Amino acid sequence: MNVHMSARRKVLFIFSLLFIIIIMAVVSISLGAANITIWDVCSAILNKFFPDHFNPSEFAEFVVWQMRIPRILMAILAGIGLAVAGTIFQSTFRNSLASPYTLGVLSAAAFGTSLATVLGIERSMVNLPIAIMMSTFVALLPAFFIYRFVKRKASPEAAILIGIAFLFLFSILTPMLLLFTEAGVAKESMFWMSGGLDRASWTEIGIVFFTLLFCIPLLLLKSRDFDMIADTKYITKEEKTRNAGIFIASLMSAVIVCFTGIIGFVGLVAPCTTKTIIGGEHRFLIPASGLLGGVLLLGLDALARTIITPVILPVGFLTSLIGIPLFIYLITRIVIRSEHR
Amino acid sequence: MPPETTDLREEYTRFIGRKILFIAILAVLLILIAGIATSLGSANIPLIDTYAAIVDRFLPDYFNPSNLATNVVWNLRLPRILMGVFAGIGLAVAGSAMQGILRNPLASPYTLGIASAAGFGAALAILLGKGFVGGEYLVIANAFIFALLASVVIIGIARYKGARPETMILAGIAIMYFFSAMTSLLQYFGEADAVKEVVFWMLGDLDRSSWDTLGLVGIVLVCCIPLLILKSWDLNVMGAGDETAKSLGVQVEKVRILSMVLAALLTASIVCFTGTIGFIGLVSPHITRMAIGGDNRFLLPASGIVGAVLLVGADTIARNIIAPVILPVGIMTSFIGVPFFFYLIMRKRREYW
């Protein structure tokens, strides 16, 4: 993609995204059923760090720290993780339609997690790593299967179709599995299918945070290699980096799915948009698309919470409603491009 | 007449005969399976009683079925089974017509998003107030409009020469996800119980069948399928490419649009009463094609019957596999359909037919 933008302006773009995230987070914390103004939010947050200068009400402090902030943080982290995973998938597969959702990785991870639940692995601190491992393990299945398929010179559309087939497969298997559990099946499968940020707690945020903290710098270190891999002009044999990239992207997606269910299309929309704005250089692309993913999911979650007030919509619906038109647009672009070839 | 010609003629007759035989065998199989399906369920009714109860209606004096059997069979089980038969026929015929028109082996009402669009239309009509104009007709009409909308998009994509079969299906699946997200959203705005049962629209179910709805679906089937079969020669020629078909005097665009509209109507009328049952329209044409080849004159009716057999079979399994719980039949058809879908994509790109 030929986007000529100086490195400095790219950095500026990243920092402005960061700034937007902070503003949006504060605004988004003040939104909700309990009536709390933005000033209450600010003082409640600052009070933790500078105890003596601010006097937020106890109520505001409780709502902000226990209910709103975990949700907001989870939205940001999940957005970042999914978007970065999407970026990596798009580069390694050289496919603008690739994303954790469209490759079937998310639904596979959801299946892995529900499998852990069905097998009686309780969601406690000790067992959580096992659940995450199972979910990652299943999530690797579609990614590497499709990768092998792509290596046999399959068309990009066929690769995505295989991903969709995996999506179909796991989205019947998961409700089937949940039939064996006691808990409300319909509700559970709804959670897995359409994603929700309701369940965020501080420990879960910690886990996601440290996973991202581990994964994203690793990817950034290899950003030069990813530039080569993504560029169709080169025939690179960066097999190791490719495999590592797919592995890390699947891992991030799986960890996020464990706590949020399937939130589709964030990992498609963010990288595509970012690529058209700042181009395909991974040094900038990875952080920028991550932050854009955070902005996107944060904004959509705020919308999902406020659009029909007492009801909280699953955020996955809204991301789909944005993502699917983009998906269709990308398909028509492929069609038109191959028409002119 | 030289001897070779008679040989050829005989061979052709035998060739056609085999196909007709296949259809006949399928029809018998369907009657058998439908009977068995009717006899299975929580009330214990032996197979013979079932048939006796059915035949008794037509020839009243020869059989003496018990009251219970007559009641259960006619009021509870038969509507469901017959809806399975009708839906199977309709979806499979629509699927083979779509595969023919678009020359795309992955096409079906489900994978092109037409079924989900119809489902959204139906859910919307129910939400906006059934009985507004003419109850069920309104629902079908609305479903049909949305199904047409999706078909227009698909036909538009098919016009591009650059559109690979996979690309078209990807667009269809995107349409499907869009409309199923919209349908799920509707549940938050709607009070109506019918709309709240999102699972119904997503996975499909035969629970809601009654004699009235059966009549409606039956009428649509009787109107559409003969018309499609009449067009099957044109479809056959179109299989060789648009240019060839045009040079042989087929009005390609007209046939394509007419057949697509008929297929959409079939899909819409079924989806209104069963939800989106996936993959029947994808799998049955392929199974049939493996058995009797791609001649649309026979493919359309035969795949219809295969679809009915598959759907009734799947429904029977769904009702009985974990006995008190009735699984949505869509889950069962997906279990057949998804592996098939994998196979169709992964298959080396030889000719598809």
XYZ file of C-alpha atoms in Angstrom:
694
model
C 0.000 0.000 0.000
C 1.514 3.291 -1.040
C 0.922 5.697 1.745
C 3.512 8.411 2.012
C 3.506 9.723 5.486
C 6.569 10.752 7.363
C 7.625 8.752 10.378
C 7.002 11.736 12.598
C 3.407 12.060 11.486
C 2.884 8.365 12.085
C 4.135 8.754 15.638
C 1.850 11.749 16.011
C -1.052 9.597 14.804
C -0.249 6.979 17.439
C -0.075 9.534 20.205
C -3.321 11.160 19.182
C -4.968 7.728 19.330
C -3.589 7.282 22.823
C -4.983 10.652 23.815
C -8.393 9.772 22.334
C -8.435 6.524 24.292
C -7.862 8.332 27.592
C -10.571 10.907 26.913
C -13.010 8.270 25.751
C -12.271 6.085 28.746
C -13.086 8.873 31.182
C -16.273 9.808 29.344
C -17.245 6.174 29.057
C -16.718 5.603 32.791
C -19.182 8.383 33.551
C -21.865 6.749 31.384
C -24.168 4.164 32.874
C -27.162 3.441 35.028
C -25.803 5.135 38.158
C -25.597 8.865 37.584
C -21.985 9.953 37.970
C -20.515 13.072 36.415
C -17.187 13.251 34.670
C -15.773 15.279 37.611
C -16.767 12.565 40.034
C -14.987 10.086 37.811
C -11.823 12.149 37.658
C -11.727 12.758 41.368
C -12.462 9.112 42.138
C -9.609 8.005 39.919
C -7.125 10.624 41.074
C -8.054 10.020 44.685
C -6.406 6.595 44.523
C -3.108 8.162 43.617
C -3.239 11.419 45.564
C -5.396 10.554 48.547
C -5.637 13.945 50.211
C -6.580 16.423 47.535
C -9.871 15.044 46.255
C -13.019 14.059 48.058
C -15.146 11.809 45.875
C -18.289 10.329 47.360
C -17.897 6.771 48.557
C -20.599 5.719 46.143
C -18.824 7.229 43.168
C -15.586 5.640 44.195
C -17.165 2.225 44.525
C -19.005 2.364 41.211
C -16.010 3.703 39.362
C -13.391 1.333 40.707
C -15.384 -1.833 41.136
C -17.825 -1.722 38.256
C -16.898 0.660 35.501
C -13.115 0.674 35.296
C -12.685 -3.103 34.974
C -15.118 -3.112 32.093
C -13.479 -0.171 30.379
C -9.994 -1.590 30.813
C -11.132 -4.944 29.468
C -12.632 -3.208 26.445
C -9.382 -1.389 25.749
C -7.185 -4.447 26.272
C -9.429 -6.728 24.244
C -9.573 -4.168 21.453
C -5.798 -3.837 21.409
C -5.202 -7.569 21.506
C -7.713 -8.466 18.823
C -6.547 -5.688 16.528
C -2.880 -6.640 16.884
C -3.745 -10.282 16.303
C -5.704 -9.243 13.212
C -2.755 -7.236 11.911
C -0.422 -10.175 12.314
C -2.851 -12.591 10.674
C -3.328 -10.246 7.736
C 0.401 -9.975 7.231
C 1.289 -13.617 7.657
C -1.510 -14.797 5.421
C -1.081 -11.867 3.024
C -4.833 -11.592 3.098
C -6.826 -8.455 3.729
C -9.837 -10.486 4.831
C -7.983 -12.352 7.566
C -8.768 -11.679 11.210
C -9.092 -13.786 14.347
C -12.828 -13.971 13.764
C -12.924 -14.733 10.045
C -10.224 -17.385 10.394
C -12.336 -19.186 12.979
C -9.736 -18.679 15.706
C -12.118 -16.929 18.089
C -14.854 -19.538 17.902
C -12.278 -22.296 18.284
C -10.968 -20.610 21.418
C -14.510 -20.259 22.737
C -14.989 -23.970 22.173
C -11.780 -24.710 24.063
C -12.874 -22.604 27.003
C -16.316 -24.134 27.180
C -14.706 -27.548 26.952
C -12.676 -26.635 30.029
C -15.871 -25.556 31.780
C -17.661 -28.758 30.858
C -14.760 -30.880 32.042
C -15.267 -29.257 35.421
C -12.275 -26.981 35.471
C -13.564 -24.282 37.765
C -12.694 -20.705 37.117
C -10.317 -20.325 40.006
C -6.841 -18.873 39.994
C -5.225 -22.300 39.992
C -7.211 -23.693 37.115
C -7.427 -20.642 34.948
C -4.093 -21.352 33.223
C -5.366 -24.799 32.266
C -8.499 -23.305 30.741
C -6.414 -20.770 28.862
C -4.085 -23.469 27.618
C -6.974 -25.553 26.338
C -8.479 -22.582 24.612
C -5.156 -21.669 23.012
C -4.603 -25.223 21.933
C -7.925 -25.414 20.115
C -7.420 -21.923 18.706
C -4.166 -22.977 17.045
C -6.017 -25.624 15.088
C -7.789 -23.461 12.479
C -4.894 -21.011 12.181
C -2.292 -23.586 11.280
C -4.679 -25.699 9.247
C -5.484 -22.703 7.078
C -1.817 -21.768 6.900
C -0.960 -25.155 5.468
C -3.861 -24.823 3.065
C -2.608 -21.407 1.929
C 0.858 -22.776 1.292
C -0.662 -25.049 -1.327
C -1.446 -21.942 -3.382
C -5.071 -21.607 -2.371
C -6.819 -18.360 -3.214
C -7.223 -15.912 -0.322
C -11.006 -16.232 -0.519
C -10.810 -20.003 -0.237
C -8.630 -19.607 2.851
C -11.198 -17.353 4.487
C -13.975 -19.739 3.492
C -12.164 -22.482 5.360
C -11.988 -20.116 8.310
C -15.723 -19.541 8.051
C -16.258 -23.287 7.890
C -14.348 -23.576 11.176
C -16.524 -20.788 12.524
C -19.636 -22.781 11.589
C -18.196 -25.943 13.026
C -17.308 -24.540 16.417
C -20.429 -22.470 16.686
C -22.516 -25.648 16.591
C -20.122 -27.599 18.770
C -20.084 -25.009 21.568
C -23.857 -24.958 22.222
C -23.832 -28.768 21.967
C -21.162 -28.914 24.666
C -23.050 -26.507 26.858
C -26.067 -28.809 26.716
C -24.107 -31.038 29.068
C -23.679 -28.385 31.718
C -26.172 -27.386 34.361
C -25.983 -23.651 33.875
C -28.441 -21.780 31.691
C -27.460 -23.039 28.287
C -29.086 -20.362 26.209
C -27.539 -17.574 28.221
C -24.091 -19.128 28.216
C -24.050 -19.761 24.502
C -25.336 -16.244 23.917
C -22.347 -14.951 25.865
C -19.893 -16.971 23.813
C -21.533 -16.160 20.533
C -21.922 -12.437 20.771
C -19.333 -11.388 23.287
C -19.727 -9.355 26.420
C -17.519 -7.356 28.705
C -19.753 -7.912 31.744
C -17.521 -10.437 33.367
C -14.365 -8.424 33.633
C -12.674 -8.537 37.021
C -9.306 -7.253 38.163
C -7.553 -10.637 38.050
C -8.774 -11.280 34.536
C -7.615 -7.875 33.445
C -4.251 -8.662 34.958
C -3.967 -11.873 32.980
C -4.913 -10.224 29.705
C -2.619 -7.290 30.425
C 0.411 -9.443 31.065
C -0.274 -11.590 28.034
C -0.339 -8.513 25.849
C 2.712 -7.098 27.607
C 4.542 -10.267 26.722
C 3.279 -10.713 23.173
C 3.178 -7.275 21.604
C 6.832 -6.299 22.270
C 7.884 -9.654 20.796
C 5.938 -8.854 17.656
C 7.365 -5.343 17.553
C 10.879 -6.759 17.733
C 10.156 -8.753 14.600
C 8.397 -5.904 12.813
C 11.031 -5.732 10.044
C 10.466 -9.390 9.254
C 6.746 -8.876 9.173
C 7.237 -6.055 6.657
C 8.987 -8.529 4.390
C 6.426 -11.250 4.960
C 3.491 -8.987 4.199
C 4.975 -7.598 1.007
C 3.896 -9.725 -1.925
C 6.880 -8.508 -3.949
C 9.218 -10.699 -1.964
C 9.170 -14.429 -1.773
C 10.478 -14.770 1.730
C 11.178 -17.947 3.567
C 10.642 -16.466 6.996
C 8.916 -19.634 8.082
C 9.978 -19.281 11.703
C 8.694 -15.747 12.086
C 5.487 -16.621 10.267
C 4.833 -19.574 12.537
C 5.711 -17.540 15.603
C 3.442 -14.744 14.458
C 0.512 -17.081 13.926
C 1.165 -18.692 17.292
C 1.328 -15.418 19.187
C -1.703 -13.963 17.449
C -3.717 -17.098 18.240
C -2.534 -17.013 21.844
C -3.626 -13.413 22.305
C -7.002 -14.104 20.721
C -7.524 -17.175 22.886
C -6.728 -15.389 26.127
C -9.116 -12.581 25.262
C -11.893 -14.962 24.266
C -11.627 -16.690 27.645
C -12.877 -13.537 29.326
C -14.958 -11.736 26.733
C -16.488 -14.355 24.466
C -16.405 -13.882 20.728
C -16.141 -10.258 19.687
C -15.902 -10.345 15.933
C -14.551 -7.987 13.321
C -12.525 -5.670 15.602
C -9.471 -7.536 14.375
C -10.563 -6.880 10.809
C -11.705 -3.266 10.950
C -8.808 -1.838 12.949
C -5.917 -3.161 10.825
C -7.644 -2.312 7.542
C -8.398 1.236 8.588
C -4.952 1.785 10.030
C -3.260 0.407 6.946
C -5.067 2.873 4.710
C -4.108 5.748 7.006
C -0.478 5.094 7.885
C 0.582 2.324 5.539
C 1.947 -1.134 6.105
C 5.134 -0.524 8.073
C 4.762 -2.795 11.075
C 6.795 -0.659 13.485
C 3.920 1.811 13.375
C 1.143 -0.413 12.132
C 1.134 -2.758 15.124
C 0.784 -0.126 17.862
C -1.492 2.110 15.810
C -3.933 -0.597 14.837
C -3.879 -1.906 18.401
C -4.818 1.498 19.759
C -7.453 1.965 17.088
C -8.907 -1.392 18.107
C -9.018 -0.146 21.680
C -10.777 3.053 20.636
C -13.234 1.105 18.535
C -14.197 -1.426 21.161
C -14.354 1.201 23.885
C -16.627 3.403 21.807
C -18.863 0.553 20.716
C -19.134 -0.730 24.269
C -20.201 2.714 25.459
C -22.784 2.726 22.679
C -23.936 -0.783 23.545
C -24.474 0.232 27.150
C -26.388 3.414 26.415
C -28.344 2.890 23.209
C -31.400 1.277 24.856
C -30.602 2.210 28.389
C -31.706 -0.455 30.791
C -30.623 -3.211 28.413
C -26.927 -3.781 27.779
C -26.465 -5.065 24.245
C -23.721 -7.611 23.643
C -20.928 -5.567 22.136
C -20.346 -8.266 19.513
C -23.519 -7.224 17.694
C -22.310 -3.693 17.214
C -18.846 -4.731 16.086
C -20.495 -7.030 13.546
C -22.730 -4.286 12.264
C -19.651 -2.168 11.576
C -17.427 -4.995 10.450
C -19.681 -6.774 7.990
C -20.157 -3.821 5.617
C -16.380 -3.365 5.591
C -15.987 -7.077 4.905
C -18.377 -6.812 1.945
C -16.524 -3.744 0.696
C -13.203 -5.608 0.864
C -14.704 -8.494 -1.086
C -15.995 -6.211 -3.833
C -12.563 -4.613 -4.010
C -10.987 -8.028 -4.543
C -13.547 -8.798 -7.228
C -12.969 -5.535 -9.051
C -9.209 -5.868 -8.815
C -9.206 -9.344 -10.312
C -11.546 -8.046 -13.029
C -8.881 -5.590 -14.149
C -6.057 -8.062 -14.040
C -32.726 -46.345 -39.981
C -29.091 -47.422 -39.555
C -28.446 -49.780 -36.635
C -26.171 -47.340 -34.733
C -28.995 -44.901 -34.277
C -31.269 -47.457 -32.663
C -28.422 -48.481 -30.393
C -27.917 -44.920 -29.348
C -31.593 -44.448 -28.829
C -31.782 -47.569 -26.660
C -28.762 -46.486 -24.711
C -30.312 -43.075 -24.117
C -33.551 -44.666 -22.965
C -31.660 -46.868 -20.551
C -29.638 -43.857 -19.390
C -32.802 -41.893 -18.675
C -34.451 -44.975 -17.218
C -31.755 -45.299 -14.605
C -32.350 -41.745 -13.485
C -36.072 -42.228 -13.272
C -35.506 -45.442 -11.353
C -33.288 -43.538 -8.925
C -36.027 -40.994 -8.358
C -38.604 -43.734 -7.844
C -36.409 -45.525 -5.310
C -35.866 -42.264 -3.492
C -39.599 -41.632 -3.356
C -40.185 -45.033 -1.783
C -37.365 -44.391 0.661
C -38.913 -41.045 1.577
C -42.292 -42.663 2.299
C -40.575 -45.278 4.464
C -38.511 -42.761 6.399
C -41.464 -40.438 6.862
C -43.448 -43.378 8.252
C -40.692 -44.379 10.643
C -40.250 -40.764 11.711
C -43.970 -40.511 12.402
C -43.922 -43.626 14.541
C -41.069 -42.368 16.738
C -41.755 -40.071 19.665
C -42.771 -40.009 23.291
C -46.141 -41.716 22.713
C -45.428 -45.280 21.708
C -47.067 -46.041 18.379
C -45.883 -49.010 16.303
C -45.025 -48.507 12.670
C -48.007 -50.480 11.409
C -50.460 -48.445 13.469
C -48.925 -45.324 12.038
C -49.487 -46.372 8.473
C -52.959 -47.643 9.392
C -53.824 -44.285 10.921
C -52.635 -42.476 7.817
C -54.289 -44.702 5.255
C -57.510 -44.826 7.306
C -58.297 -41.248 6.328
C -58.426 -42.155 2.678
C -59.935 -45.637 2.834
C -62.038 -45.470 5.992
C -63.362 -49.009 6.269
C -60.411 -51.342 5.940
C -58.235 -50.356 8.892
C -59.021 -49.880 12.526
C -56.404 -47.649 14.086
C -56.810 -46.725 17.732
C -58.140 -43.296 18.586
C -54.870 -42.360 20.235
C -52.867 -43.328 17.187
C -55.098 -41.347 14.849
C -54.944 -38.331 17.084
C -51.219 -38.323 17.694
C -50.351 -39.082 14.124
C -52.662 -36.590 12.469
C -52.538 -33.731 14.908
C -49.048 -33.876 16.392
C -46.632 -35.759 14.224
C -47.722 -35.501 10.613
C -47.643 -31.698 10.380
C -44.072 -31.737 11.599
C -42.982 -34.548 9.322
C -44.714 -33.084 6.295
C -43.175 -29.694 7.002
C -39.825 -31.470 7.084
C -40.617 -33.024 3.712
C -41.775 -29.754 2.170
C -38.913 -27.722 3.595
C -36.403 -30.323 2.467
C -37.816 -30.376 -1.052
C -38.030 -26.614 -1.311
C -34.583 -25.846 0.067
C -32.901 -28.535 -2.001
C -34.604 -27.462 -5.234
C -33.754 -23.838 -4.498
C -30.168 -24.907 -3.789
C -29.724 -26.855 -7.003
C -31.315 -24.064 -9.002
C -28.931 -21.535 -7.442
C -25.924 -23.769 -8.060
C -26.981 -24.060 -11.677
C -27.717 -20.396 -12.256
C -24.563 -19.106 -10.632
C -22.410 -22.027 -11.763
C -21.192 -22.201 -8.200
C -20.965 -25.506 -6.355
C -20.976 -23.786 -2.973
C -24.216 -21.894 -3.564
C -27.305 -22.590 -1.486
C -30.036 -20.498 0.128
C -28.069 -20.622 3.373
C -24.538 -19.906 2.178
C -25.697 -17.061 -0.069
C -27.351 -15.327 2.864
C -30.781 -15.506 1.247
C -32.250 -17.636 4.019
C -31.018 -15.289 6.755
C -32.322 -12.293 4.857
C -35.708 -13.971 4.612
C -35.548 -14.813 8.297
C -34.882 -11.190 9.142
C -37.763 -10.103 6.946
C -40.104 -12.519 8.657
C -38.956 -11.515 12.135
C -39.358 -7.857 11.252
C -42.893 -8.424 9.953
C -43.827 -10.299 13.116
C -42.365 -7.522 15.232
C -44.086 -4.718 13.349
C -47.422 -6.355 13.958
C -48.761 -9.513 12.509
C -52.335 -9.127 11.331
C -51.481 -5.672 10.079
C -52.347 -6.832 6.590
C -53.400 -10.395 6.212
C -51.351 -12.144 8.888
C -49.145 -14.857 7.497
C -49.191 -13.489 3.969
C -47.571 -10.314 5.226
C -44.850 -12.311 6.910
C -44.140 -14.295 3.774
C -44.234 -11.195 1.593
C -41.794 -9.384 3.827
C -39.491 -12.381 3.977
C -39.668 -12.585 0.194
C -38.740 -8.925 -0.210
C -35.646 -9.328 1.932
C -34.731 -12.577 0.196
C -34.950 -10.732 -3.122
C -32.718 -8.011 -1.754
C -30.018 -10.542 -0.922
C -30.464 -12.234 -4.313
C -30.000 -8.926 -6.111
C -26.669 -8.427 -4.362
C -25.563 -11.949 -5.263
C -26.601 -11.620 -8.914
C -24.830 -8.274 -9.020
C -21.608 -9.905 -7.854
C -22.086 -12.775 -10.297
C -21.989 -10.277 -13.186
C -18.326 -9.588 -12.539
C -16.113 -12.003 -14.393
C -13.498 -11.603 -11.690
C -15.792 -13.070 -9.083
C -14.522 -16.488 -8.178
C -17.074 -18.925 -6.741
C -15.447 -18.525 -3.332
C -15.724 -14.752 -3.503
C -19.424 -14.959 -4.175
C -19.949 -17.274 -1.235
C -17.889 -15.027 1.031
C -20.188 -12.164 0.115
C -23.165 -14.419 0.781
C -21.828 -15.380 4.171
C -21.242 -11.737 4.994
C -24.880 -11.058 4.102
C -25.884 -13.974 6.283
C -23.958 -12.664 9.283
C -25.295 -9.180 8.757
C -28.903 -10.293 8.755
C -28.470 -12.680 11.638
C -26.904 -9.891 13.693
C -29.865 -7.690 12.776
C -32.291 -10.452 13.742
C -30.593 -10.863 17.103
C -30.805 -7.128 17.619
C -34.545 -7.220 16.927
C -35.105 -9.342 20.007
C -34.063 -6.431 22.175
C -36.696 -4.174 20.686
C -39.477 -6.704 20.347
C -42.000 -7.880 22.858
C -43.349 -10.629 20.648
C -42.378 -14.075 21.889
C -41.906 -15.205 18.331
C -39.103 -12.759 17.776
C -37.527 -13.488 21.121
C -36.820 -17.017 20.085
C -33.676 -16.055 18.264
C -32.455 -19.608 18.353
C -35.445 -20.491 16.232
C -34.461 -18.079 13.490
C -30.789 -18.919 13.709
C -30.844 -22.685 13.815
C -34.213 -23.596 12.406
C -36.844 -25.781 13.911
C -39.884 -27.702 12.774
C -41.837 -27.235 16.005
C -44.186 -24.629 14.676
C -45.688 -26.610 11.866
C -49.452 -26.767 11.543
C -51.810 -27.769 8.771
C -52.419 -24.114 7.834
C -48.761 -23.273 7.355
C -48.286 -26.555 5.507
C -50.964 -25.496 3.061
C -49.244 -22.194 2.392
C -45.828 -23.761 1.864
C -47.415 -26.466 -0.292
C -48.997 -23.902 -2.594
C -45.683 -22.110 -3.065
C -43.903 -25.392 -3.796
C -46.532 -26.439 -6.333
C -46.254 -23.098 -8.102
C -42.474 -22.736 -8.154
C -40.977 -26.159 -8.675
C -42.701 -27.017 -11.989
C -41.673 -23.624 -13.345
C -38.061 -24.288 -12.377
C -38.174 -27.757 -13.916
C -39.564 -26.226 -17.116
C -36.471 -24.019 -17.228
C -34.105 -26.925 -16.645
C -33.091 -27.256 -20.323
C -32.023 -23.629 -20.239
C -30.155 -24.219 -17.007
C -28.400 -27.196 -18.577
C -27.190 -25.083 -21.472
C -26.159 -22.271 -19.159
C -23.917 -24.756 -17.394
C -21.674 -24.601 -20.457
C -21.186 -20.858 -20.051
C -23.234 -17.767 -20.786
C -21.764 -17.257 -24.259
C -22.623 -20.761 -25.388
C -26.102 -20.475 -23.941
C -26.704 -17.160 -25.685
C -25.524 -18.563 -29.005
C -27.983 -21.415 -28.584
C -30.818 -18.932 -28.152
C -31.255 -18.938 -24.387
C -32.164 -15.596 -22.894
C -29.577 -15.970 -20.195
C -30.350 -12.905 -18.096
C -34.061 -13.534 -18.132
C -33.717 -17.177 -17.139
C -31.212 -16.306 -14.440
C -33.387 -13.640 -12.872
C -36.593 -15.658 -13.113
C -34.986 -18.739 -11.568
C -33.363 -16.699 -8.841
C -36.694 -15.074 -7.986
C -38.396 -18.465 -7.845
C -35.630 -19.882 -5.666
C -35.859 -16.860 -3.371
C -39.622 -17.277 -3.095
C -39.224 -20.950 -2.226
C -36.647 -20.093 0.416
C -38.673 -17.238 1.879
C -41.873 -19.212 2.254
C -40.053 -22.030 4.013
C -37.913 -19.863 6.266
C -41.015 -18.088 7.593
C -42.189 -21.274 9.243
C -38.998 -23.179 9.950
C -36.288 -20.568 10.530
C -33.000 -20.853 8.688
C -32.210 -24.525 8.402
C -28.733 -24.608 6.949
C -26.903 -26.806 4.476
C -29.824 -28.925 3.171
C -29.793 -26.828 0.013
C -26.029 -27.288 -0.277
C -25.653 -30.972 0.452
C -28.552 -32.598 -1.368
C -27.777 -31.302 -4.866
C -24.235 -32.607 -4.531
C -25.303 -36.015 -3.295
C -27.764 -36.237 -6.143
C -25.226 -35.094 -8.694
C -22.841 -37.811 -7.552
C -25.560 -40.387 -8.135
C -27.243 -39.301 -11.361
C -25.116 -36.529 -12.837
C -25.834 -32.912 -13.547
C -28.854 -33.002 -15.903
C -31.152 -30.430 -14.332
C -34.321 -32.112 -15.617
C -33.664 -34.930 -13.175
C -31.382 -33.158 -10.762
C -34.059 -30.731 -9.585
C -36.751 -33.245 -8.595
C -34.280 -35.869 -7.380
C -32.352 -33.467 -5.187
C -35.675 -32.257 -3.818
C -36.489 -35.752 -2.632
C -32.960 -36.257 -1.281
C -33.374 -33.006 0.635
C -36.647 -34.229 2.113
C -35.097 -37.533 3.155
C -32.141 -35.743 4.738
C -34.249 -33.207 6.585
C -36.787 -35.702 7.915
C -33.942 -37.996 8.926
C -32.076 -35.181 10.650
C -35.220 -34.079 12.440
C -35.916 -37.603 13.642
C -32.406 -37.843 15.047
C -32.726 -34.396 16.618
C -35.932 -35.445 18.351
C -34.657 -38.748 19.647
C -30.930 -38.496 20.308
C -31.227 -37.092 23.840
C -34.791 -38.124 24.272
C -36.685 -35.581 26.330
C -34.740 -32.667 24.851
C -35.571 -31.801 21.251
C -32.547 -30.305 19.549
C -33.107 -27.703 16.836
C -32.923 -29.547 13.534
C -30.503 -26.908 12.209
C -27.786 -28.268 14.496
C -28.224 -31.712 12.984
C -28.157 -30.493 9.393
C -25.023 -28.499 10.204
C -23.366 -31.669 11.406
C -23.857 -33.116 7.945
C -23.304 -29.836 6.161
C -20.164 -28.391 7.697
C -17.863 -31.326 6.859
C -19.327 -31.289 3.376
C -18.611 -27.592 3.121
C -15.001 -28.247 4.133
C -14.747 -30.963 1.520
C -16.140 -28.761 -1.256
C -13.687 -25.955 -0.537
C -10.652 -28.150 -0.048
C -11.271 -30.271 -3.116
C -8.775 -29.650 -5.879
C -10.243 -27.313 -8.398
C -11.140 -29.752 -11.122
C -14.502 -29.329 -12.723
C -17.126 -29.263 -10.040
C -19.941 -31.035 -11.754
